[in-house]
Each structure stands twice: as structure tokens, then as C-alpha cells.
């Protein structure tokens, strides 16, 4: 069949919205009619080559849609089901899945070569194979994904809101509740209050944090953070963020810090560690420049102050547990996904949505099909 998709032919070029061919779903795969796809800063990382992927490819990894057809052997998903895509498709059987490290499933992590689990492509243009980015290819009217990359969600939930749980919400909320393990009464600093950082703020609040300090360089991001319930908002353009965090916590520093700045630089890492109280944990969510090869802190102080620094790629996600947990928070009015959608775009305007992302105009821009 044919589908309209946004193809990344080469790094540092705009996406090209065009008709491509899409094969029928193979063994264990489903055909999805996409309803919505959020635009995440990681899409930009793939476009610039900061994170690499075989090209050409259809990118987009924050999608929700409706199952249009299923391939042979599909058991857990049926035609008509509403699903949220996840870029980790845990097999449930490998070494890591058995240790419940689903994010690192040896077969299910959306690979960078654009193929399905069997090593073949589903998207083509003439005789060129086009990769399905992260096995999701969410920026396409129709796409084929492994059934294990699809979480069936209740059909009464708005799929525009649900799409955000596919990546940004799960990465941010999970960084707070799974990785930082925020507890009632904790103090938490979140550096970078964009789509993922705002979700970390919402997650920290849902987990019972007492003080939540949002740090960004854009006033509109800080306003959003306040509206989510952040107790303090710090503009790092004109204020020393570490000093501000200490002031907000009686001089002690926070129990947890979560680093969600779009491109992590050494000074951001130092600030996230320096603003911790003794025994605190800094969670690194954002991707650093690849030439950054060390963590700028003193090992002697890490030991003396018993601080931890941990990284996370997808917020400690167990996709088939957490997508539904976060949607329950949304239903209960404790995770206002509607507030995260700053603007919707037709697929044809996807490059505009990326410009708006870079310019910091949106919490989340969402492509609506
Ligand atoms: N101080 C404080 N805030 C800053 C600074 C600074 N010096 N510089 C930029 N910011 C703010 C921006 O104003 C913006 O509000 C925010 O940082 C970044 O937010 P967004 O909305 O642009 O980006 P997100 O939230 O979509 O993505 C951020 C990530 C850090 C998740 C992303 O860039 C990333 O690195 N992803 C790689 C990790 C990964 O793969 N995660 C899972 C898939 S996303
Ligand atoms: Zn993402």
C-alpha cells in the first residue's frame, strides 16, 4: 500500500513529506493507522546526526494509532485496538527481560538500522529501502511495528494526549518515579522544563515531592512548570541555579535532581550534582555532546557526600506496565496531558513543528493525522 510519510533522507536536511510504499505486516507485526505523533527533541538529535540512525528513514517515536491489520501469529493486539507505540518492544524472554530490565531487551530495543525484528524493511521508495526509525516510524499516516512495540490502551482516551506517553511523558515521569524514586516529602530540582522535564516535574509532584524547583532559560517553560505545581521557578539565564536551589531548601540542596536539558554540557552536569544535599541522586536524562567523555565532579566529594549519579534512557520504563499507569494518573486528573500539547500540526507542516521545537516555542508540538 501507499502511505504519506516524513522521510529523513540525509542528516541536516529537512524532512521530506512524500508518498512511499509500505509492505503488509509480517509475522508478529501490526499495521497502524496513526492518529497522533509528538515531536521530541530526540527527533532533532537524529536529524543532526548527534544520535545516529541508518538513513533514509521515517523518524518519529512518540506515536499513537489504531490497529488496521495484523500479521501472522499476532496474539496480543486486534484490529480496531487503540495503541500507544513504545520504542522498546520487550520480548519478555531474554537475559535482561528476565531481570526486568525491559528498556535494554536484547531483541526489542528499536535498532538504528531501520529494520524489523527479522532484519528486513517495510518501507520503500522505488528500489530504495527506507528504515522505520526505532521500528516505529511514527511520522507516517500508516506504519508497521512489532506487536510488542504496541501497548493497547482504553479506547475512550484521547489518542492525541495518549501519544505523549509513548516517549516524553514516560521518560520524564519515569525518571522521577522509577529512577530517582521520588518519595513523599522529597525535594527535587528539574533542569530543563521542556516536554520531558515538565513530565519529570509532574511525576515528582504525583509521587509526593514537597519542593519541586524548575530550572529553565525560557520564561514560558517556567510558567508551565508553575502551573503543573512546581513550588519554585528559576531562570538560569540570570540566576545561579545551584545557589537558587540551596536557597529554596534552607541551604541543604535537594534530595533528587533530574537533568532534562536538550543538549547536556559539562556545566549542567556539575550543577545537577552540586545542587544535591548529601545522599542525593542526580538523574541524567538528556544526551550529552558525544565529545563529552567524563563527568565533571570530584570523586572524593561524591564519596564524602554519598551522592549518586545515574543515567536513564527511557525513564526505567516497563512499557506494558507504565503506559497504563501513567494513563491512569491522567484519568485521575493528576497528570494533565492536555496541558503538554502546545500546538498541533498536519504532517505537511512537520518541519515547522521542528523549528518551533528548536526555538523553544512548545512544551510539545504534536502531529495530528
Ligand atoms: N538551563 C536550563 N534549561 C535549559 C538550558 C539551560 N542551560 N538550555 C536549554 N534548556 C531547556 C530548554 O529551554 C527546554 O525547555 C529544555 O531545556 C529542553 O526541552 P525540549 O522540549 O526542547 O526537549 P525534550 O524535553 O523533548 O527532550 C529533552 C531530552 C533531554 C529528553 C532530549 O533532548 C534527549 O537528550 N534525548 C536523548 C535521551 C533519550 O533518548 N531519551 C529517550 C527518547 S527521547
Ligand atoms: Zn523522545
PDB file of N, CA, C and O in Angstrom, residues 165-214:
ATOM      1  N   UNK A 165       2.562   9.753  25.956  1.00  0.00           N
ATOM      2  CA  UNK A 165       3.031   8.734  26.904  1.00  0.00           C
ATOM      3  C   UNK A 165       3.988   7.757  26.200  1.00  0.00           C
ATOM      4  O   UNK A 165       4.747   7.032  26.830  1.00  0.00           O
ATOM      5  N   UNK A 166       3.963   7.793  24.881  1.00  0.00           N
ATOM      6  CA  UNK A 166       4.831   6.930  24.096  1.00  0.00           C
ATOM      7  C   UNK A 166       6.313   7.198  24.378  1.00  0.00           C
ATOM      8  O   UNK A 166       7.117   6.285  24.412  1.00  0.00           O
ATOM      9  N   UNK A 167       6.671   8.485  24.574  1.00  0.00           N
ATOM     10  CA  UNK A 167       8.078   8.785  24.874  1.00  0.00           C
ATOM     11  C   UNK A 167       8.246   9.827  25.963  1.00  0.00           C
ATOM     12  O   UNK A 167       8.666   9.519  27.070  1.00  0.00           O
ATOM     13  N   UNK A 168       7.939  11.077  25.651  1.00  0.00           N
ATOM     14  CA  UNK A 168       8.330  12.172  26.551  1.00  0.00           C
ATOM     15  C   UNK A 168       7.762  12.039  27.954  1.00  0.00           C
ATOM     16  O   UNK A 168       8.487  12.214  28.947  1.00  0.00           O
ATOM     17  N   UNK A 169       6.484  11.742  28.041  1.00  0.00           N
ATOM     18  CA  UNK A 169       5.861  11.627  29.365  1.00  0.00           C
ATOM     19  C   UNK A 169       6.482  10.464  30.131  1.00  0.00           C
ATOM     20  O   UNK A 169       6.844  10.585  31.308  1.00  0.00           O
ATOM     21  N   UNK A 170       6.639   9.345  29.463  1.00  0.00           N
ATOM     22  CA  UNK A 170       7.180   8.172  30.157  1.00  0.00           C
ATOM     23  C   UNK A 170       8.635   8.377  30.562  1.00  0.00           C
ATOM     24  O   UNK A 170       9.062   7.938  31.630  1.00  0.00           O
ATOM     25  N   UNK A 171       9.387   9.061  29.691  1.00  0.00           N
ATOM     26  CA  UNK A 171      10.790   9.323  30.019  1.00  0.00           C
ATOM     27  C   UNK A 171      10.879  10.247  31.241  1.00  0.00           C
ATOM     28  O   UNK A 171      11.650   9.999  32.174  1.00  0.00           O
ATOM     29  N   UNK A 172      10.064  11.304  31.242  1.00  0.00           N
ATOM     30  CA  UNK A 172      10.140  12.282  32.341  1.00  0.00           C
ATOM     31  C   UNK A 172       9.514  11.770  33.628  1.00  0.00           C
ATOM     32  O   UNK A 172      10.147  11.814  34.698  1.00  0.00           O
ATOM     33  N   UNK A 173       8.277  11.271  33.540  1.00  0.00           N
ATOM     34  CA  UNK A 173       7.622  10.770  34.760  1.00  0.00           C
ATOM     35  C   UNK A 173       8.447   9.609  35.319  1.00  0.00           C
ATOM     36  O   UNK A 173       8.699   9.527  36.517  1.00  0.00           O
ATOM     37  N   UNK A 174       8.900   8.724  34.425  1.00  0.00           N
ATOM     38  CA  UNK A 174       9.679   7.557  34.864  1.00  0.00           C
ATOM     39  C   UNK A 174      11.008   7.968  35.498  1.00  0.00           C
ATOM     40  O   UNK A 174      11.464   7.340  36.458  1.00  0.00           O
ATOM     41  N   UNK A 175      11.633   9.030  34.971  1.00  0.00           N
ATOM     42  CA  UNK A 175      12.894   9.496  35.584  1.00  0.00           C
ATOM     43  C   UNK A 175      12.638   9.870  37.043  1.00  0.00           C
ATOM     44  O   UNK A 175      13.468   9.615  37.916  1.00  0.00           O
ATOM     45  N   UNK A 176      11.463  10.459  37.298  1.00  0.00           N
ATOM     46  CA  UNK A 176      11.137  10.861  38.678  1.00  0.00           C
ATOM     47  C   UNK A 176      10.711   9.662  39.522  1.00  0.00           C
ATOM     48  O   UNK A 176      11.238   9.459  40.616  1.00  0.00           O
ATOM     49  N   UNK A 177       9.747   8.863  39.014  1.00  0.00           N
ATOM     50  CA  UNK A 177       9.162   7.843  39.902  1.00  0.00           C
ATOM     51  C   UNK A 177       9.930   6.518  39.886  1.00  0.00           C
ATOM     52  O   UNK A 177      10.016   5.848  40.912  1.00  0.00           O
ATOM     53  N   UNK A 178      10.498   6.146  38.736  1.00  0.00           N
ATOM     54  CA  UNK A 178      11.221   4.863  38.681  1.00  0.00           C
ATOM     55  C   UNK A 178      12.703   5.019  39.014  1.00  0.00           C
ATOM     56  O   UNK A 178      13.278   4.180  39.691  1.00  0.00           O
ATOM     57  N   UNK A 179      13.340   6.052  38.450  1.00  0.00           N
ATOM     58  CA  UNK A 179      14.800   6.144  38.549  1.00  0.00           C
ATOM     59  C   UNK A 179      15.213   6.963  39.778  1.00  0.00           C
ATOM     60  O   UNK A 179      15.954   6.475  40.629  1.00  0.00           O
ATOM     61  N   UNK A 180      14.702   8.194  39.883  1.00  0.00           N
ATOM     62  CA  UNK A 180      15.010   8.985  41.091  1.00  0.00           C
ATOM     63  C   UNK A 180      14.264   8.411  42.295  1.00  0.00           C
ATOM     64  O   UNK A 180      14.654   8.643  43.432  1.00  0.00           O
ATOM     65  N   UNK A 181      13.200   7.661  42.039  1.00  0.00           N
ATOM     66  CA  UNK A 181      12.373   7.080  43.116  1.00  0.00           C
ATOM     67  C   UNK A 181      11.989   8.153  44.133  1.00  0.00           C
ATOM     68  O   UNK A 181      12.215   8.010  45.339  1.00  0.00           O
ATOM     69  N   UNK A 182      11.396   9.235  43.619  1.00  0.00           N
ATOM     70  CA  UNK A 182      10.963  10.345  44.483  1.00  0.00           C
ATOM     71  C   UNK A 182       9.960   9.823  45.514  1.00  0.00           C
ATOM     72  O   UNK A 182       9.063   9.044  45.177  1.00  0.00           O
ATOM     73  N   UNK A 183      10.159  10.252  46.765  1.00  0.00           N
ATOM     74  CA  UNK A 183       9.261   9.819  47.836  1.00  0.00           C
ATOM     75  C   UNK A 183       8.551  11.021  48.439  1.00  0.00           C
ATOM     76  O   UNK A 183       9.006  12.166  48.286  1.00  0.00           O
ATOM     77  N   UNK A 184       7.462  10.736  49.157  1.00  0.00           N
ATOM     78  CA  UNK A 184       6.688  11.804  49.793  1.00  0.00           C
ATOM     79  C   UNK A 184       7.628  12.678  50.622  1.00  0.00           C
ATOM     80  O   UNK A 184       8.438  12.167  51.393  1.00  0.00           O
ATOM     81  N   UNK A 185       7.523  13.995  50.410  1.00  0.00           N
ATOM     82  CA  UNK A 185       8.333  14.930  51.193  1.00  0.00           C
ATOM     83  C   UNK A 185       9.687  15.257  50.599  1.00  0.00           C
ATOM     84  O   UNK A 185      10.382  16.144  51.085  1.00  0.00           O
ATOM     85  N   UNK A 186      10.087  14.581  49.528  1.00  0.00           N
ATOM     86  CA  UNK A 186      11.386  14.860  48.896  1.00  0.00           C
ATOM     87  C   UNK A 186      11.426  16.272  48.314  1.00  0.00           C
ATOM     88  O   UNK A 186      10.390  16.841  47.948  1.00  0.00           O
ATOM     89  N   UNK A 187      12.649  16.764  48.166  1.00  0.00           N
ATOM     90  CA  UNK A 187      12.853  17.991  47.382  1.00  0.00           C
ATOM     91  C   UNK A 187      13.532  17.587  46.075  1.00  0.00           C
ATOM     92  O   UNK A 187      14.414  16.723  46.064  1.00  0.00           O
ATOM     93  N   UNK A 188      13.068  18.197  44.986  1.00  0.00           N
ATOM     94  CA  UNK A 188      13.512  17.769  43.644  1.00  0.00           C
ATOM     95  C   UNK A 188      13.806  19.004  42.791  1.00  0.00           C
ATOM     96  O   UNK A 188      12.996  19.939  42.766  1.00  0.00           O
ATOM     97  N   UNK A 189      14.952  18.995  42.097  1.00  0.00           N
ATOM     98  CA  UNK A 189      15.237  20.058  41.122  1.00  0.00           C
ATOM     99  C   UNK A 189      15.199  19.442  39.731  1.00  0.00           C
ATOM    100  O   UNK A 189      15.783  18.376  39.510  1.00  0.00           O
ATOM    101  N   UNK A 190      14.509  20.092  38.800  1.00  0.00           N
ATOM    102  CA  UNK A 190      14.464  19.605  37.418  1.00  0.00           C
ATOM    103  C   UNK A 190      15.102  20.662  36.524  1.00  0.00           C
ATOM    104  O   UNK A 190      14.633  21.801  36.464  1.00  0.00           O
ATOM    105  N   UNK A 191      16.192  20.277  35.875  1.00  0.00           N
ATOM    106  CA  UNK A 191      16.896  21.185  34.957  1.00  0.00           C
ATOM    107  C   UNK A 191      16.361  20.945  33.547  1.00  0.00           C
ATOM    108  O   UNK A 191      16.479  19.840  33.024  1.00  0.00           O
ATOM    109  N   UNK A 192      15.787  21.986  32.935  1.00  0.00           N
ATOM    110  CA  UNK A 192      15.205  21.852  31.595  1.00  0.00           C
ATOM    111  C   UNK A 192      13.757  21.437  31.739  1.00  0.00           C
ATOM    112  O   UNK A 192      13.458  20.278  32.030  1.00  0.00           O
ATOM    113  N   UNK A 193      12.851  22.401  31.562  1.00  0.00           N
ATOM    114  CA  UNK A 193      11.422  22.126  31.774  1.00  0.00           C
ATOM    115  C   UNK A 193      10.685  22.098  30.443  1.00  0.00           C
ATOM    116  O   UNK A 193       9.612  22.680  30.288  1.00  0.00           O
ATOM    117  N   UNK A 194      11.265  21.405  29.448  1.00  0.00           N
ATOM    118  CA  UNK A 194      10.581  21.203  28.167  1.00  0.00           C
ATOM    119  C   UNK A 194       9.630  20.025  28.289  1.00  0.00           C
ATOM    120  O   UNK A 194       9.128  19.718  29.385  1.00  0.00           O
ATOM    121  N   UNK A 195       9.373  19.343  27.172  1.00  0.00           N
ATOM    122  CA  UNK A 195       8.408  18.240  27.190  1.00  0.00           C
ATOM    123  C   UNK A 195       8.759  17.183  28.223  1.00  0.00           C
ATOM    124  O   UNK A 195       7.904  16.758  29.023  1.00  0.00           O
ATOM    125  N   UNK A 196      10.010  16.765  28.247  1.00  0.00           N
ATOM    126  CA  UNK A 196      10.421  15.687  29.160  1.00  0.00           C
ATOM    127  C   UNK A 196      10.575  16.225  30.584  1.00  0.00           C
ATOM    128  O   UNK A 196      10.119  15.604  31.554  1.00  0.00           O
ATOM    129  N   UNK A 197      11.186  17.400  30.711  1.00  0.00           N
ATOM    130  CA  UNK A 197      11.375  17.981  32.044  1.00  0.00           C
ATOM    131  C   UNK A 197      10.047  18.300  32.721  1.00  0.00           C
ATOM    132  O   UNK A 197       9.882  18.061  33.926  1.00  0.00           O
ATOM    133  N   UNK A 198       9.087  18.827  31.966  1.00  0.00           N
ATOM    134  CA  UNK A 198       7.769  19.124  32.554  1.00  0.00           C
ATOM    135  C   UNK A 198       7.126  17.828  33.039  1.00  0.00           C
ATOM    136  O   UNK A 198       6.453  17.798  34.081  1.00  0.00           O
ATOM    137  N   UNK A 199       7.355  16.758  32.306  1.00  0.00           N
ATOM    138  CA  UNK A 199       6.817  15.457  32.740  1.00  0.00           C
ATOM    139  C   UNK A 199       7.516  14.992  34.012  1.00  0.00           C
ATOM    140  O   UNK A 199       6.873  14.405  34.899  1.00  0.00           O
ATOM    141  N   UNK A 200       8.814  15.261  34.131  1.00  0.00           N
ATOM    142  CA  UNK A 200       9.529  14.897  35.364  1.00  0.00           C
ATOM    143  C   UNK A 200       8.964  15.688  36.545  1.00  0.00           C
ATOM    144  O   UNK A 200       8.814  15.155  37.653  1.00  0.00           O
ATOM    145  N   UNK A 201       8.632  16.948  36.285  1.00  0.00           N
ATOM    146  CA  UNK A 201       8.035  17.785  37.347  1.00  0.00           C
ATOM    147  C   UNK A 201       6.688  17.190  37.762  1.00  0.00           C
ATOM    148  O   UNK A 201       6.415  16.991  38.953  1.00  0.00           O
ATOM    149  N   UNK A 202       5.863  16.861  36.775  1.00  0.00           N
ATOM    150  CA  UNK A 202       4.543  16.280  37.082  1.00  0.00           C
ATOM    151  C   UNK A 202       4.699  14.951  37.817  1.00  0.00           C
ATOM    152  O   UNK A 202       3.941  14.656  38.754  1.00  0.00           O
ATOM    153  N   UNK A 203       5.694  14.157  37.428  1.00  0.00           N
ATOM    154  CA  UNK A 203       5.921  12.861  38.077  1.00  0.00           C
ATOM    155  C   UNK A 203       6.358  13.046  39.521  1.00  0.00           C
ATOM    156  O   UNK A 203       5.887  12.339  40.427  1.00  0.00           O
ATOM    157  N   UNK A 204       7.251  14.021  39.744  1.00  0.00           N
ATOM    158  CA  UNK A 204       7.732  14.270  41.105  1.00  0.00           C
ATOM    159  C   UNK A 204       6.571  14.715  42.002  1.00  0.00           C
ATOM    160  O   UNK A 204       6.451  14.277  43.150  1.00  0.00           O
ATOM    161  N   UNK A 205       5.698  15.549  41.441  1.00  0.00           N
ATOM    162  CA  UNK A 205       4.557  16.035  42.227  1.00  0.00           C
ATOM    163  C   UNK A 205       3.594  14.879  42.523  1.00  0.00           C
ATOM    164  O   UNK A 205       3.144  14.697  43.656  1.00  0.00           O
ATOM    165  N   UNK A 206       3.334  14.059  41.495  1.00  0.00           N
ATOM    166  CA  UNK A 206       2.433  12.920  41.702  1.00  0.00           C
ATOM    167  C   UNK A 206       2.990  11.963  42.756  1.00  0.00           C
ATOM    168  O   UNK A 206       2.241  11.322  43.492  1.00  0.00           O
ATOM    169  N   UNK A 207       4.332  11.883  42.831  1.00  0.00           N
ATOM    170  CA  UNK A 207       4.955  10.966  43.797  1.00  0.00           C
ATOM    171  C   UNK A 207       5.023  11.569  45.194  1.00  0.00           C
ATOM    172  O   UNK A 207       5.484  10.919  46.123  1.00  0.00           O
ATOM    173  N   UNK A 208       4.608  12.846  45.336  1.00  0.00           N
ATOM    174  CA  UNK A 208       4.525  13.431  46.677  1.00  0.00           C
ATOM    175  C   UNK A 208       5.666  14.339  47.070  1.00  0.00           C
ATOM    176  O   UNK A 208       5.837  14.646  48.256  1.00  0.00           O
ATOM    177  N   UNK A 209       6.449  14.804  46.072  1.00  0.00           N
ATOM    178  CA  UNK A 209       7.547  15.722  46.409  1.00  0.00           C
ATOM    179  C   UNK A 209       6.980  16.958  47.104  1.00  0.00           C
ATOM    180  O   UNK A 209       5.905  17.447  46.751  1.00  0.00           O
ATOM    181  N   UNK A 210       7.728  17.464  48.091  1.00  0.00           N
ATOM    182  CA  UNK A 210       7.272  18.667  48.798  1.00  0.00           C
ATOM    183  C   UNK A 210       7.725  19.914  48.037  1.00  0.00           C
ATOM    184  O   UNK A 210       6.930  20.805  47.765  1.00  0.00           O
ATOM    185  N   UNK A 211       9.009  19.972  47.699  1.00  0.00           N
ATOM    186  CA  UNK A 211       9.528  21.120  46.955  1.00  0.00           C
ATOM    187  C   UNK A 211       9.948  20.642  45.572  1.00  0.00           C
ATOM    188  O   UNK A 211      10.644  19.631  45.444  1.00  0.00           O
ATOM    189  N   UNK A 212       9.478  21.321  44.535  1.00  0.00           N
ATOM    190  CA  UNK A 212       9.898  20.992  43.167  1.00  0.00           C
ATOM    191  C   UNK A 212      10.394  22.285  42.525  1.00  0.00           C
ATOM    192  O   UNK A 212       9.635  23.243  42.359  1.00  0.00           O
ATOM    193  N   UNK A 213      11.680  22.300  42.203  1.00  0.00           N
ATOM    194  CA  UNK A 213      12.312  23.512  41.679  1.00  0.00           C
ATOM    195  C   UNK A 213      12.560  23.319  40.194  1.00  0.00           C
ATOM    196  O   UNK A 213      13.318  22.426  39.785  1.00  0.00           O
ATOM    197  N   UNK A 214      11.885  24.127  39.378  1.00  0.00           N
ATOM    198  CA  UNK A 214      12.051  24.044  37.926  1.00  0.00           C
ATOM    199  C   UNK A 214      13.108  25.049  37.496  1.00  0.00           C
ATOM    200  O   UNK A 214      13.090  26.198  37.941  1.00  0.00           O
TER     201      UNK A 214
END
